[in-house]
Amino acid sequence: MTISPNSDVQPAYSTDLETHAQNSSKSEKLNLENIRQKGIYVIENSNDESASVASMLAKSGFEKIFSTTHQNTADKSLLRKIQQDANNTDLILLDITHNGLSGLEFCRKIHDLKLFHDTPLIIIASKNIWHEDFIYSAFLAGAIDIIFKPVQRLELIPRVISSLLLKTERDLRKNHKIELENELAERKVIEARLQYLVSHDELTGLCNRRRLEQALETAVFHSKRKNYTSALLYIDLDQFKVINDAEGHATGDRFLMSIANQLRQGIHKDNILARISSDEYSILVENTTDEKARGLAEKLRRSIDGYRFSTNDKDYHIGASIGVAMILPEEDLTASEILARSTQACFEAKTHGRNMVHMFSHDDLETHIIRNAANWVPKIRDAIENNRLCMHYQPVIDVTNGKITGHEALIRMIDYNGKLVTPDSFIPIAERMGLIRDIDFWVINHVIDVLHKLPEKYDHQTININLSMYAFQDPALLPLVCNKLATTGVAANRITFEITETAAVSNYANTRRMIKQLRKLGCCFALDDFGTGFSSFNYIKQFPVDYLKIDGCFIRNLTHDQVDQRLVKSMIDVAKTLNKKIVAEYVENEEILNLLKKYGIDLAQGYYIGAPKADLQYN
Ligand code: C2E
Ligand code: MG
Ligand code: MG
């Protein structure tokens, strides 16, 4: 039977628990309310004339009391009945007044049931039975407390409450343990996924560039050690852009996946197949010959050439240009040099008419550099000399108040037709052809002049300057910055130099020394493209920068990509632990900004906040 709450309680007075609750603080009140909701199972002795324990509990405000009566605990059906009735039981009160030792046996049976394993049990026994041995046996049988007859509410209620609190505590601990176990399991899955992502391409499941580079290093080592030749194939799809533009990215992605499968089928399982950029694949074949490598490349080219991709009633056919570079035991090349050779050979295949295979040769490299340099060097030199470089400025905001704190300066070149050329087209060539020093120094002079000319009310505004990795190894950098700041009177802390993660680690000792000197002057530093070089997390700890700037590739799809969300959160954690400010770029919409705000980012920039413009922007 179930006793209805407060059945024998007079409406004129409050229950014990209510009176207490009225005098308690809100959090205690909540606890008492919770306690009153706990299920108590009372197993009473029907031969007993003393007051019913169940009704005493009801009088004290307990709402979920289940009770059953028995004549003798030896009754076999009793245990079955208790199990059936006792759902959500938080405490058992077992009256064994007339049963003595067989009552204790029954207590043990209840305690041994899995259902009641964590449920506290209080024995109610006759005073006549009082004996230390009996008490000891009762605890051994699983009881946590004993109350002797006649039972008084005064004694019963505190012990019931204390037992229920004990149960609540146990439950909380158990739940917490389960939560921790779940969290640990989830973290392991995420770590495994991140580990996978670090070495694999998400779209095709093939190895990524990073994994390929590792395999290349091993192949170079094997080639020397075992004295054999290996080959690297570089495959670039001809005009993949056509499908992507005509059919959209989703179809483009499907196409790239089917090409990955096509290639997979054409190679041996020991070869390493990687996707290294959007429409570029690479295959590493160990222990082969020029002849065989050329044969494999030709076979793959034919297979792609013969492949038809159908979508929306249209059949697409595209070709592939394949470059092959050999890894020879007698040559002392690094992984990136071999990769560069295969890229170069692929470039040759493209320029010779596409959809063909080209084997790397030293003559190709020479001609390529000369051809490009011949085009670009005079253009860049002319731009530097004739003032056809200019800066655009992208605003950076403090996300806590939306105020613009400064700008990032981004260089542009004005070509002969007056059109703007973005830095990706000319900075890499300038770096290679020794023109970058002039550009870096021009930018520093130009930006400090701009700050100098700003009206006084913008005195607190800052500008970020991107410098090439060569600048930090140039002893002339420090005096240049020093003199320019001194002659213009611009405060050093208004300049933040941005250095990419890869540049920062490439000549670590020198770069670090230069950064320290410039920081001593008062300039700030930001680590640009943070997150793209996973290996340098250790360097970051020791790297003297003020800001970490999360690379845009983690931010762009933030609202849709859970892996990016995890990574960005952990980057923010790293920054906070190292006491550095954290910046996000590529903030392209409001949702991304709001999410970043929630994660605790400090500064943000991106098209949503403001695109780079020729003038500085203020709010
Ligand atoms: P960065 O320093 O990471 O600059 C961010 C780039 O992202 C800029 O491209 C900027 O226009 C673009 N961007 C800004 N907001 C968004 C957005 O919301 N979405 C997208 N998709 N893009 C956004 P930009 O100006 O073409 O610069 C490219 C890279 O060239 C820079 O990357 C930097 O590494 C280099 N660079 C730029 N200016 C200079 C310079 O003065 N000197 C040197 N040495 N390198 C420079
Ligand atoms: Mg930058
Ligand atoms: Mg960046």
PDB file of N, CA, C and O in Angstrom, residues 45 150 158 195 233 276 362 384 408 415 450 465 476 553 557 559 577:
ATOM      1  N   ASN A  45       5.987  -4.840  11.069  1.00  0.00           N
ATOM      2  CA  ASN A  45       5.590  -6.122  11.648  1.00  0.00           C
ATOM      3  C   ASN A  45       4.119  -6.079  12.026  1.00  0.00           C
ATOM      4  O   ASN A  45       3.701  -5.247  12.823  1.00  0.00           O
ATOM      5  N   PRO A 150      10.333   1.528  22.070  1.00  0.00           N
ATOM      6  CA  PRO A 150       9.312   2.106  21.195  1.00  0.00           C
ATOM      7  C   PRO A 150       9.916   3.240  20.346  1.00  0.00           C
ATOM      8  O   PRO A 150      10.682   4.049  20.870  1.00  0.00           O
ATOM      9  N   PRO A 158      15.345  12.489  12.603  1.00  0.00           N
ATOM     10  CA  PRO A 158      16.736  12.862  12.291  1.00  0.00           C
ATOM     11  C   PRO A 158      17.521  11.721  11.662  1.00  0.00           C
ATOM     12  O   PRO A 158      18.341  11.939  10.770  1.00  0.00           O
ATOM     13  N   GLN A 195      43.893  13.478 -33.890  1.00  0.00           N
ATOM     14  CA  GLN A 195      45.103  12.814 -34.340  1.00  0.00           C
ATOM     15  C   GLN A 195      44.964  12.411 -35.814  1.00  0.00           C
ATOM     16  O   GLN A 195      45.852  12.589 -36.625  1.00  0.00           O
ATOM     17  N   LEU A 233      55.052  11.247 -57.168  1.00  0.00           N
ATOM     18  CA  LEU A 233      54.200  11.723 -58.270  1.00  0.00           C
ATOM     19  C   LEU A 233      53.351  12.887 -57.761  1.00  0.00           C
ATOM     20  O   LEU A 233      52.803  12.801 -56.646  1.00  0.00           O
ATOM     21  N   ILE A 276      46.975  16.915 -51.261  1.00  0.00           N
ATOM     22  CA  ILE A 276      47.804  17.925 -50.620  1.00  0.00           C
ATOM     23  C   ILE A 276      47.266  19.341 -50.770  1.00  0.00           C
ATOM     24  O   ILE A 276      47.695  20.236 -50.078  1.00  0.00           O
ATOM     25  N   HIS A 362      66.755  18.955 -64.156  1.00  0.00           N
ATOM     26  CA  HIS A 362      67.343  20.201 -63.626  1.00  0.00           C
ATOM     27  C   HIS A 362      67.094  21.392 -64.537  1.00  0.00           C
ATOM     28  O   HIS A 362      66.925  22.508 -64.071  1.00  0.00           O
ATOM     29  N   ILE A 384      58.159  49.289 -56.242  1.00  0.00           N
ATOM     30  CA  ILE A 384      58.848  49.848 -55.068  1.00  0.00           C
ATOM     31  C   ILE A 384      59.395  51.242 -55.411  1.00  0.00           C
ATOM     32  O   ILE A 384      59.214  52.195 -54.656  1.00  0.00           O
ATOM     33  N   GLU A 408      44.829  46.085 -39.144  1.00  0.00           N
ATOM     34  CA  GLU A 408      45.939  45.320 -39.715  1.00  0.00           C
ATOM     35  C   GLU A 408      46.245  45.937 -41.073  1.00  0.00           C
ATOM     36  O   GLU A 408      45.333  46.141 -41.890  1.00  0.00           O
ATOM     37  N   ASP A 415      49.141  47.607 -60.421  1.00  0.00           N
ATOM     38  CA  ASP A 415      49.822  47.199 -61.658  1.00  0.00           C
ATOM     39  C   ASP A 415      49.736  48.308 -62.720  1.00  0.00           C
ATOM     40  O   ASP A 415      49.160  49.376 -62.476  1.00  0.00           O
ATOM     41  N   VAL A 450      51.887  56.911 -41.270  1.00  0.00           N
ATOM     42  CA  VAL A 450      50.421  57.008 -41.175  1.00  0.00           C
ATOM     43  C   VAL A 450      50.003  57.255 -39.728  1.00  0.00           C
ATOM     44  O   VAL A 450      49.172  58.124 -39.431  1.00  0.00           O
ATOM     45  N   ILE A 465      51.557  45.170 -38.415  1.00  0.00           N
ATOM     46  CA  ILE A 465      52.387  45.100 -39.632  1.00  0.00           C
ATOM     47  C   ILE A 465      52.802  43.651 -39.858  1.00  0.00           C
ATOM     48  O   ILE A 465      53.330  42.998 -38.948  1.00  0.00           O
ATOM     49  N   ALA A 476      69.535  45.087 -39.663  1.00  0.00           N
ATOM     50  CA  ALA A 476      69.150  46.486 -39.912  1.00  0.00           C
ATOM     51  C   ALA A 476      67.730  46.793 -39.428  1.00  0.00           C
ATOM     52  O   ALA A 476      67.330  47.957 -39.364  1.00  0.00           O
ATOM     53  N   CYS A 553      41.226  29.713 -41.264  1.00  0.00           N
ATOM     54  CA  CYS A 553      40.636  28.446 -41.713  1.00  0.00           C
ATOM     55  C   CYS A 553      39.883  27.749 -40.587  1.00  0.00           C
ATOM     56  O   CYS A 553      39.024  26.916 -40.842  1.00  0.00           O
ATOM     57  N   ASN A 557      34.223  28.329 -40.829  1.00  0.00           N
ATOM     58  CA  ASN A 557      33.072  27.424 -40.735  1.00  0.00           C
ATOM     59  C   ASN A 557      32.733  27.103 -39.291  1.00  0.00           C
ATOM     60  O   ASN A 557      32.123  26.071 -39.006  1.00  0.00           O
ATOM     61  N   THR A 559      30.650  27.919 -37.039  1.00  0.00           N
ATOM     62  CA  THR A 559      29.308  27.602 -36.532  1.00  0.00           C
ATOM     63  C   THR A 559      28.852  26.212 -36.963  1.00  0.00           C
ATOM     64  O   THR A 559      27.982  25.632 -36.342  1.00  0.00           O
ATOM     65  N   THR A 577      46.003  30.354 -20.723  1.00  0.00           N
ATOM     66  CA  THR A 577      46.988  29.770 -19.804  1.00  0.00           C
ATOM     67  C   THR A 577      48.317  30.495 -19.925  1.00  0.00           C
ATOM     68  O   THR A 577      49.010  30.698 -18.937  1.00  0.00           O
TER      69      THR A 577
END
